[in-house]
Amino acid sequence: KQRALDYVIADSGIVPEQSKVFDIVLSTQVLGHVEDPNVYLSECFRLLRPAGKLLLSTHGLYEDNDCPRDFRRWTADGLRCDLERSGFKNISIYKLTTGPRAVIFFLERYVYTMAASRKTLPGLVHWSSSTLFRHFRRPIHILMDRHYTGHRFVPSEVPHHNIYVALFACAHRPL
């Protein structure tokens, strides 16, 4: 019997599937959009066979996005705590886009999402900055790729990576 790859989560947070049927649950950028993350993570745990893996990404620091709803952000410690509370073990958490790369990411988001009038001094500064940033966007990203490769995918235990865009976790259901 062929199983679907995608499931619609009921308003209750329950997934319409039997328990212990999957080897892997892939959840990308969903956790911040569910009303009760504990129910969601418990469902992921329930769906996994013993020794199954949950591969999950979620926002760390990121702008609000209403797709469809946006409820929360995690730290590496908070995500680990929530995964452990749901029964997961052997949890590895990575910070994605850290340090200078994250600062450039946030600056880029600011430049592209904030409107400003050129009729005021702050607006003129913003407009000038956004024009320069757009013009030098490619060279800036090449520079980041060349000099900050160690800031892309960093284990959460590595010190001095306190600013990051997103988190990735790999968690196992025990045997």
PDB file of N, CA and C in Angstrom, residues 32-119:
ATOM      1  N   GLY A  32       6.536  26.445  14.095  1.00  0.00           N
ATOM      2  CA  GLY A  32       6.152  27.779  14.529  1.00  0.00           C
ATOM      3  C   GLY A  32       4.742  28.173  14.141  1.00  0.00           C
ATOM      4  N   HIS A  33       4.083  27.338  13.323  1.00  0.00           N
ATOM      5  CA  HIS A  33       2.748  27.665  12.831  1.00  0.00           C
ATOM      6  C   HIS A  33       1.645  26.812  13.452  1.00  0.00           C
ATOM      7  N   VAL A  34       2.014  25.939  14.397  1.00  0.00           N
ATOM      8  CA  VAL A  34       0.985  25.136  15.062  1.00  0.00           C
ATOM      9  C   VAL A  34       0.670  25.759  16.419  1.00  0.00           C
ATOM     10  N   GLU A  35      -0.591  25.669  16.814  1.00  0.00           N
ATOM     11  CA  GLU A  35      -1.003  26.296  18.071  1.00  0.00           C
ATOM     12  C   GLU A  35      -0.377  25.637  19.285  1.00  0.00           C
ATOM     13  N   ASP A  36      -0.240  24.326  19.268  1.00  0.00           N
ATOM     14  CA  ASP A  36       0.312  23.618  20.419  1.00  0.00           C
ATOM     15  C   ASP A  36       1.492  22.763  19.964  1.00  0.00           C
ATOM     16  N   PRO A  37       2.711  23.264  20.105  1.00  0.00           N
ATOM     17  CA  PRO A  37       3.873  22.506  19.637  1.00  0.00           C
ATOM     18  C   PRO A  37       4.057  21.175  20.369  1.00  0.00           C
ATOM     19  N   ASN A  38       3.594  21.087  21.610  1.00  0.00           N
ATOM     20  CA  ASN A  38       3.717  19.820  22.340  1.00  0.00           C
ATOM     21  C   ASN A  38       2.861  18.731  21.710  1.00  0.00           C
ATOM     22  N   VAL A  39       1.649  19.077  21.276  1.00  0.00           N
ATOM     23  CA  VAL A  39       0.790  18.101  20.589  1.00  0.00           C
ATOM     24  C   VAL A  39       1.441  17.698  19.270  1.00  0.00           C
ATOM     25  N   TYR A  40       1.960  18.676  18.537  1.00  0.00           N
ATOM     26  CA  TYR A  40       2.593  18.408  17.238  1.00  0.00           C
ATOM     27  C   TYR A  40       3.790  17.464  17.390  1.00  0.00           C
ATOM     28  N   LEU A  41       4.677  17.774  18.343  1.00  0.00           N
ATOM     29  CA  LEU A  41       5.855  16.924  18.531  1.00  0.00           C
ATOM     30  C   LEU A  41       5.477  15.544  19.055  1.00  0.00           C
ATOM     31  N   SER A  42       4.454  15.474  19.890  1.00  0.00           N
ATOM     32  CA  SER A  42       3.973  14.169  20.372  1.00  0.00           C
ATOM     33  C   SER A  42       3.417  13.340  19.212  1.00  0.00           C
ATOM     34  N   GLU A  43       2.754  14.007  18.273  1.00  0.00           N
ATOM     35  CA  GLU A  43       2.253  13.308  17.087  1.00  0.00           C
ATOM     36  C   GLU A  43       3.409  12.802  16.224  1.00  0.00           C
ATOM     37  N   CYS A  44       4.437  13.601  16.061  1.00  0.00           N
ATOM     38  CA  CYS A  44       5.619  13.151  15.306  1.00  0.00           C
ATOM     39  C   CYS A  44       6.202  11.914  15.968  1.00  0.00           C
ATOM     40  N   PHE A  45       6.309  11.945  17.292  1.00  0.00           N
ATOM     41  CA  PHE A  45       6.829  10.807  18.044  1.00  0.00           C
ATOM     42  C   PHE A  45       5.929   9.584  17.855  1.00  0.00           C
ATOM     43  N   ARG A  46       4.642   9.771  17.948  1.00  0.00           N
ATOM     44  CA  ARG A  46       3.680   8.668  17.811  1.00  0.00           C
ATOM     45  C   ARG A  46       3.773   8.012  16.440  1.00  0.00           C
ATOM     46  N   LEU A  47       3.965   8.794  15.410  1.00  0.00           N
ATOM     47  CA  LEU A  47       3.988   8.275  14.048  1.00  0.00           C
ATOM     48  C   LEU A  47       5.253   7.494  13.713  1.00  0.00           C
ATOM     49  N   LEU A  48       6.327   7.735  14.452  1.00  0.00           N
ATOM     50  CA  LEU A  48       7.601   7.081  14.157  1.00  0.00           C
ATOM     51  C   LEU A  48       7.684   5.672  14.725  1.00  0.00           C
ATOM     52  N   ARG A  49       8.284   4.792  13.942  1.00  0.00           N
ATOM     53  CA  ARG A  49       8.626   3.464  14.451  1.00  0.00           C
ATOM     54  C   ARG A  49       9.757   3.611  15.458  1.00  0.00           C
ATOM     55  N   PRO A  50       9.960   2.624  16.327  1.00  0.00           N
ATOM     56  CA  PRO A  50      11.140   2.660  17.199  1.00  0.00           C
ATOM     57  C   PRO A  50      12.405   2.813  16.348  1.00  0.00           C
ATOM     58  N   ALA A  51      13.323   3.655  16.787  1.00  0.00           N
ATOM     59  CA  ALA A  51      14.561   4.025  16.083  1.00  0.00           C
ATOM     60  C   ALA A  51      14.295   4.954  14.888  1.00  0.00           C
ATOM     61  N   GLY A  52      13.054   5.415  14.724  1.00  0.00           N
ATOM     62  CA  GLY A  52      12.751   6.362  13.654  1.00  0.00           C
ATOM     63  C   GLY A  52      13.321   7.734  13.948  1.00  0.00           C
ATOM     64  N   LYS A  53      13.447   8.564  12.896  1.00  0.00           N
ATOM     65  CA  LYS A  53      14.061   9.890  13.024  1.00  0.00           C
ATOM     66  C   LYS A  53      13.076  10.984  12.673  1.00  0.00           C
ATOM     67  N   LEU A  54      13.146  12.037  13.444  1.00  0.00           N
ATOM     68  CA  LEU A  54      12.454  13.274  13.122  1.00  0.00           C
ATOM     69  C   LEU A  54      13.507  14.255  12.620  1.00  0.00           C
ATOM     70  N   LEU A  55      13.330  14.763  11.402  1.00  0.00           N
ATOM     71  CA  LEU A  55      14.175  15.820  10.850  1.00  0.00           C
ATOM     72  C   LEU A  55      13.312  17.063  10.809  1.00  0.00           C
ATOM     73  N   LEU A  56      13.703  18.088  11.557  1.00  0.00           N
ATOM     74  CA  LEU A  56      12.836  19.237  11.768  1.00  0.00           C
ATOM     75  C   LEU A  56      13.635  20.529  11.635  1.00  0.00           C
ATOM     76  N   SER A  57      13.064  21.486  10.942  1.00  0.00           N
ATOM     77  CA  SER A  57      13.652  22.831  10.952  1.00  0.00           C
ATOM     78  C   SER A  57      12.586  23.811  11.400  1.00  0.00           C
ATOM     79  N   THR A  58      13.051  24.872  12.037  1.00  0.00           N
ATOM     80  CA  THR A  58      12.131  25.907  12.498  1.00  0.00           C
ATOM     81  C   THR A  58      12.874  27.229  12.599  1.00  0.00           C
ATOM     82  N   HIS A  59      12.133  28.299  12.623  1.00  0.00           N
ATOM     83  CA  HIS A  59      12.740  29.613  12.728  1.00  0.00           C
ATOM     84  C   HIS A  59      13.439  29.771  14.065  1.00  0.00           C
ATOM     85  N   GLY A  60      14.553  30.454  14.048  1.00  0.00           N
ATOM     86  CA  GLY A  60      15.191  30.899  15.273  1.00  0.00           C
ATOM     87  C   GLY A  60      14.790  32.355  15.431  1.00  0.00           C
ATOM     88  N   LEU A  61      15.554  33.227  14.863  1.00  0.00           N
ATOM     89  CA  LEU A  61      15.224  34.653  14.811  1.00  0.00           C
ATOM     90  C   LEU A  61      14.827  34.945  13.375  1.00  0.00           C
ATOM     91  N   TYR A  62      13.674  35.461  13.186  1.00  0.00           N
ATOM     92  CA  TYR A  62      13.202  35.713  11.825  1.00  0.00           C
ATOM     93  C   TYR A  62      12.032  36.668  11.895  1.00  0.00           C
ATOM     94  N   GLU A  63      11.795  37.355  10.814  1.00  0.00           N
ATOM     95  CA  GLU A  63      10.673  38.287  10.795  1.00  0.00           C
ATOM     96  C   GLU A  63       9.350  37.532  10.913  1.00  0.00           C
ATOM     97  N   ASP A  64       8.327  38.212  11.385  1.00  0.00           N
ATOM     98  CA  ASP A  64       6.998  37.620  11.440  1.00  0.00           C
ATOM     99  C   ASP A  64       6.568  37.236  10.036  1.00  0.00           C
ATOM    100  N   ASN A  65       5.929  36.084   9.925  1.00  0.00           N
ATOM    101  CA  ASN A  65       5.326  35.718   8.648  1.00  0.00           C
ATOM    102  C   ASN A  65       3.993  35.060   8.938  1.00  0.00           C
ATOM    103  N   ASP A  66       3.001  35.454   8.242  1.00  0.00           N
ATOM    104  CA  ASP A  66       1.643  34.999   8.518  1.00  0.00           C
ATOM    105  C   ASP A  66       1.238  33.967   7.478  1.00  0.00           C
ATOM    106  N   CYS A  67       1.847  32.803   7.561  1.00  0.00           N
ATOM    107  CA  CYS A  67       1.675  31.794   6.529  1.00  0.00           C
ATOM    108  C   CYS A  67       1.338  30.450   7.147  1.00  0.00           C
ATOM    109  N   PRO A  68       0.181  30.046   7.521  1.00  0.00           N
ATOM    110  CA  PRO A  68      -0.985  30.887   7.671  1.00  0.00           C
ATOM    111  C   PRO A  68      -0.967  31.673   8.971  1.00  0.00           C
ATOM    112  N   ARG A  69      -0.367  31.110  10.040  1.00  0.00           N
ATOM    113  CA  ARG A  69      -0.274  31.832  11.310  1.00  0.00           C
ATOM    114  C   ARG A  69       1.148  31.658  11.832  1.00  0.00           C
ATOM    115  N   ASP A  70       1.610  32.595  12.644  1.00  0.00           N
ATOM    116  CA  ASP A  70       2.982  32.576  13.130  1.00  0.00           C
ATOM    117  C   ASP A  70       2.942  32.762  14.642  1.00  0.00           C
ATOM    118  N   PHE A  71       3.275  31.702  15.405  1.00  0.00           N
ATOM    119  CA  PHE A  71       3.072  31.732  16.852  1.00  0.00           C
ATOM    120  C   PHE A  71       4.319  31.918  17.691  1.00  0.00           C
ATOM    121  N   ARG A  72       5.471  31.381  17.295  1.00  0.00           N
ATOM    122  CA  ARG A  72       6.624  31.427  18.204  1.00  0.00           C
ATOM    123  C   ARG A  72       7.943  31.188  17.485  1.00  0.00           C
ATOM    124  N   ARG A  73       9.019  31.441  18.225  1.00  0.00           N
ATOM    125  CA  ARG A  73      10.395  31.197  17.799  1.00  0.00           C
ATOM    126  C   ARG A  73      11.076  30.354  18.873  1.00  0.00           C
ATOM    127  N   TRP A  74      12.073  29.588  18.476  1.00  0.00           N
ATOM    128  CA  TRP A  74      12.794  28.735  19.421  1.00  0.00           C
ATOM    129  C   TRP A  74      14.241  29.147  19.549  1.00  0.00           C
ATOM    130  N   THR A  75      14.805  28.830  20.694  1.00  0.00           N
ATOM    131  CA  THR A  75      16.252  28.809  20.875  1.00  0.00           C
ATOM    132  C   THR A  75      16.656  27.342  20.771  1.00  0.00           C
ATOM    133  N   ALA A  76      17.955  27.079  20.647  1.00  0.00           N
ATOM    134  CA  ALA A  76      18.415  25.686  20.578  1.00  0.00           C
ATOM    135  C   ALA A  76      18.032  24.939  21.861  1.00  0.00           C
ATOM    136  N   ASP A  77      18.217  25.573  23.014  1.00  0.00           N
ATOM    137  CA  ASP A  77      17.868  24.925  24.290  1.00  0.00           C
ATOM    138  C   ASP A  77      16.370  24.674  24.399  1.00  0.00           C
ATOM    139  N   GLY A  78      15.566  25.638  23.965  1.00  0.00           N
ATOM    140  CA  GLY A  78      14.115  25.477  24.026  1.00  0.00           C
ATOM    141  C   GLY A  78      13.621  24.361  23.125  1.00  0.00           C
ATOM    142  N   LEU A  79      14.196  24.267  21.929  1.00  0.00           N
ATOM    143  CA  LEU A  79      13.795  23.195  21.011  1.00  0.00           C
ATOM    144  C   LEU A  79      14.201  21.833  21.566  1.00  0.00           C
ATOM    145  N   ARG A  80      15.409  21.749  22.109  1.00  0.00           N
ATOM    146  CA  ARG A  80      15.860  20.482  22.714  1.00  0.00           C
ATOM    147  C   ARG A  80      14.914  20.072  23.853  1.00  0.00           C
ATOM    148  N   CYS A  81      14.550  21.016  24.699  1.00  0.00           N
ATOM    149  CA  CYS A  81      13.650  20.753  25.826  1.00  0.00           C
ATOM    150  C   CYS A  81      12.302  20.226  25.333  1.00  0.00           C
ATOM    151  N   ASP A  82      11.738  20.866  24.318  1.00  0.00           N
ATOM    152  CA  ASP A  82      10.440  20.432  23.785  1.00  0.00           C
ATOM    153  C   ASP A  82      10.535  19.051  23.152  1.00  0.00           C
ATOM    154  N   LEU A  83      11.627  18.756  22.468  1.00  0.00           N
ATOM    155  CA  LEU A  83      11.799  17.430  21.858  1.00  0.00           C
ATOM    156  C   LEU A  83      11.949  16.355  22.939  1.00  0.00           C
ATOM    157  N   GLU A  84      12.735  16.648  23.965  1.00  0.00           N
ATOM    158  CA  GLU A  84      12.906  15.683  25.058  1.00  0.00           C
ATOM    159  C   GLU A  84      11.582  15.439  25.772  1.00  0.00           C
ATOM    160  N   ARG A  85      10.804  16.495  25.996  1.00  0.00           N
ATOM    161  CA  ARG A  85       9.508  16.379  26.664  1.00  0.00           C
ATOM    162  C   ARG A  85       8.578  15.451  25.881  1.00  0.00           C
ATOM    163  N   SER A  86       8.745  15.415  24.564  1.00  0.00           N
ATOM    164  CA  SER A  86       7.903  14.561  23.724  1.00  0.00           C
ATOM    165  C   SER A  86       8.421  13.135  23.634  1.00  0.00           C
ATOM    166  N   GLY A  87       9.573  12.848  24.251  1.00  0.00           N
ATOM    167  CA  GLY A  87      10.090  11.484  24.297  1.00  0.00           C
ATOM    168  C   GLY A  87      11.286  11.226  23.408  1.00  0.00           C
ATOM    169  N   PHE A  88      11.723  12.201  22.624  1.00  0.00           N
ATOM    170  CA  PHE A  88      12.848  11.994  21.711  1.00  0.00           C
ATOM    171  C   PHE A  88      14.164  11.913  22.466  1.00  0.00           C
ATOM    172  N   LYS A  89      15.101  11.159  21.895  1.00  0.00           N
ATOM    173  CA  LYS A  89      16.450  10.985  22.457  1.00  0.00           C
ATOM    174  C   LYS A  89      17.464  11.243  21.341  1.00  0.00           C
ATOM    175  N   ASN A  90      18.743  11.219  21.699  1.00  0.00           N
ATOM    176  CA  ASN A  90      19.837  11.419  20.735  1.00  0.00           C
ATOM    177  C   ASN A  90      19.537  12.604  19.825  1.00  0.00           C
ATOM    178  N   ILE A  91      19.365  13.735  20.417  1.00  0.00           N
ATOM    179  CA  ILE A  91      18.957  14.942  19.700  1.00  0.00           C
ATOM    180  C   ILE A  91      20.187  15.745  19.295  1.00  0.00           C
ATOM    181  N   SER A  92      20.280  16.052  18.020  1.00  0.00           N
ATOM    182  CA  SER A  92      21.326  16.936  17.506  1.00  0.00           C
ATOM    183  C   SER A  92      20.639  18.189  16.981  1.00  0.00           C
ATOM    184  N   ILE A  93      21.126  19.341  17.413  1.00  0.00           N
ATOM    185  CA  ILE A  93      20.538  20.599  16.955  1.00  0.00           C
ATOM    186  C   ILE A  93      21.637  21.451  16.332  1.00  0.00           C
ATOM    187  N   TYR A  94      21.314  22.057  15.214  1.00  0.00           N
ATOM    188  CA  TYR A  94      22.254  22.902  14.475  1.00  0.00           C
ATOM    189  C   TYR A  94      21.637  24.278  14.276  1.00  0.00           C
ATOM    190  N   LYS A  95      22.492  25.282  14.342  1.00  0.00           N
ATOM    191  CA  LYS A  95      22.069  26.647  14.044  1.00  0.00           C
ATOM    192  C   LYS A  95      22.406  26.917  12.578  1.00  0.00           C
ATOM    193  N   LEU A  96      21.452  27.483  11.863  1.00  0.00           N
ATOM    194  CA  LEU A  96      21.625  27.755  10.442  1.00  0.00           C
ATOM    195  C   LEU A  96      21.815  29.250  10.216  1.00  0.00           C
ATOM    196  N   THR A  97      22.797  29.603   9.442  1.00  0.00           N
ATOM    197  CA  THR A  97      23.115  30.981   9.079  1.00  0.00           C
ATOM    198  C   THR A  97      23.365  31.796  10.352  1.00  0.00           C
ATOM    199  N   THR A  98      24.610  31.750  10.818  1.00  0.00           N
ATOM    200  CA  THR A  98      24.957  32.391  12.082  1.00  0.00           C
ATOM    201  C   THR A  98      25.893  33.585  11.882  1.00  0.00           C
ATOM    202  N   GLY A  99      26.097  34.331  12.963  1.00  0.00           N
ATOM    203  CA  GLY A  99      27.075  35.407  13.012  1.00  0.00           C
ATOM    204  C   GLY A  99      26.936  36.427  11.892  1.00  0.00           C
ATOM    205  N   PRO A 100      28.056  36.750  11.217  1.00  0.00           N
ATOM    206  CA  PRO A 100      28.025  37.769  10.167  1.00  0.00           C
ATOM    207  C   PRO A 100      27.042  37.437   9.045  1.00  0.00           C
ATOM    208  N   ARG A 101      26.906  36.159   8.723  1.00  0.00           N
ATOM    209  CA  ARG A 101      25.958  35.764   7.672  1.00  0.00           C
ATOM    210  C   ARG A 101      24.532  36.107   8.100  1.00  0.00           C
ATOM    211  N   ALA A 102      24.219  35.896   9.378  1.00  0.00           N
ATOM    212  CA  ALA A 102      22.881  36.217   9.889  1.00  0.00           C
ATOM    213  C   ALA A 102      22.654  37.726   9.879  1.00  0.00           C
ATOM    214  N   VAL A 103      23.666  38.483  10.258  1.00  0.00           N
ATOM    215  CA  VAL A 103      23.526  39.940  10.268  1.00  0.00           C
ATOM    216  C   VAL A 103      23.224  40.446   8.855  1.00  0.00           C
ATOM    217  N   ILE A 104      23.935  39.929   7.866  1.00  0.00           N
ATOM    218  CA  ILE A 104      23.680  40.328   6.476  1.00  0.00           C
ATOM    219  C   ILE A 104      22.273  39.898   6.060  1.00  0.00           C
ATOM    220  N   PHE A 105      21.861  38.706   6.472  1.00  0.00           N
ATOM    221  CA  PHE A 105      20.512  38.231   6.163  1.00  0.00           C
ATOM    222  C   PHE A 105      19.469  39.196   6.725  1.00  0.00           C
ATOM    223  N   PHE A 106      19.619  39.573   8.005  1.00  0.00           N
ATOM    224  CA  PHE A 106      18.641  40.477   8.628  1.00  0.00           C
ATOM    225  C   PHE A 106      18.678  41.864   8.003  1.00  0.00           C
ATOM    226  N   LEU A 107      19.870  42.336   7.691  1.00  0.00           N
ATOM    227  CA  LEU A 107      19.989  43.633   7.023  1.00  0.00           C
ATOM    228  C   LEU A 107      19.288  43.596   5.667  1.00  0.00           C
ATOM    229  N   GLU A 108      19.498  42.520   4.947  1.00  0.00           N
ATOM    230  CA  GLU A 108      18.842  42.361   3.650  1.00  0.00           C
ATOM    231  C   GLU A 108      17.322  42.328   3.800  1.00  0.00           C
ATOM    232  N   ARG A 109      16.816  41.603   4.774  1.00  0.00           N
ATOM    233  CA  ARG A 109      15.370  41.545   5.010  1.00  0.00           C
ATOM    234  C   ARG A 109      14.839  42.938   5.347  1.00  0.00           C
ATOM    235  N   TYR A 110      15.580  43.669   6.186  1.00  0.00           N
ATOM    236  CA  TYR A 110      15.160  45.019   6.566  1.00  0.00           C
ATOM    237  C   TYR A 110      15.105  45.917   5.333  1.00  0.00           C
ATOM    238  N   VAL A 111      16.157  45.888   4.547  1.00  0.00           N
ATOM    239  CA  VAL A 111      16.241  46.751   3.372  1.00  0.00           C
ATOM    240  C   VAL A 111      15.098  46.474   2.401  1.00  0.00           C
ATOM    241  N   TYR A 112      14.733  45.219   2.243  1.00  0.00           N
ATOM    242  CA  TYR A 112      13.714  44.862   1.260  1.00  0.00           C
ATOM    243  C   TYR A 112      12.284  44.952   1.780  1.00  0.00           C
ATOM    244  N   THR A 113      12.110  45.019   3.091  1.00  0.00           N
ATOM    245  CA  THR A 113      10.734  45.008   3.601  1.00  0.00           C
ATOM    246  C   THR A 113      10.287  46.330   4.217  1.00  0.00           C
ATOM    247  N   MET A 114      11.205  47.207   4.546  1.00  0.00           N
ATOM    248  CA  MET A 114      10.843  48.465   5.187  1.00  0.00           C
ATOM    249  C   MET A 114      10.723  49.572   4.147  1.00  0.00           C
ATOM    250  N   ALA A 115       9.573  50.182   4.104  1.00  0.00           N
ATOM    251  CA  ALA A 115       9.372  51.294   3.184  1.00  0.00           C
ATOM    252  C   ALA A 115       9.763  52.596   3.876  1.00  0.00           C
ATOM    253  N   ALA A 116      10.314  53.520   3.100  1.00  0.00           N
ATOM    254  CA  ALA A 116      10.679  54.819   3.659  1.00  0.00           C
ATOM    255  C   ALA A 116      10.563  55.883   2.582  1.00  0.00           C
ATOM    256  N   SER A 117      10.158  57.049   3.002  1.00  0.00           N
ATOM    257  CA  SER A 117      10.027  58.181   2.092  1.00  0.00           C
ATOM    258  C   SER A 117      11.366  58.900   1.974  1.00  0.00           C
ATOM    259  N   ARG A 118      11.751  59.250   0.762  1.00  0.00           N
ATOM    260  CA  ARG A 118      12.997  59.996   0.559  1.00  0.00           C
ATOM    261  C   ARG A 118      12.847  61.470   0.952  1.00  0.00           C
ATOM    262  N   LYS A 119      11.685  61.849   1.437  1.00  0.00           N
ATOM    263  CA  LYS A 119      11.438  63.247   1.801  1.00  0.00           C
ATOM    264  C   LYS A 119      11.959  63.581   3.198  1.00  0.00           C
TER     265      LYS A 119
END
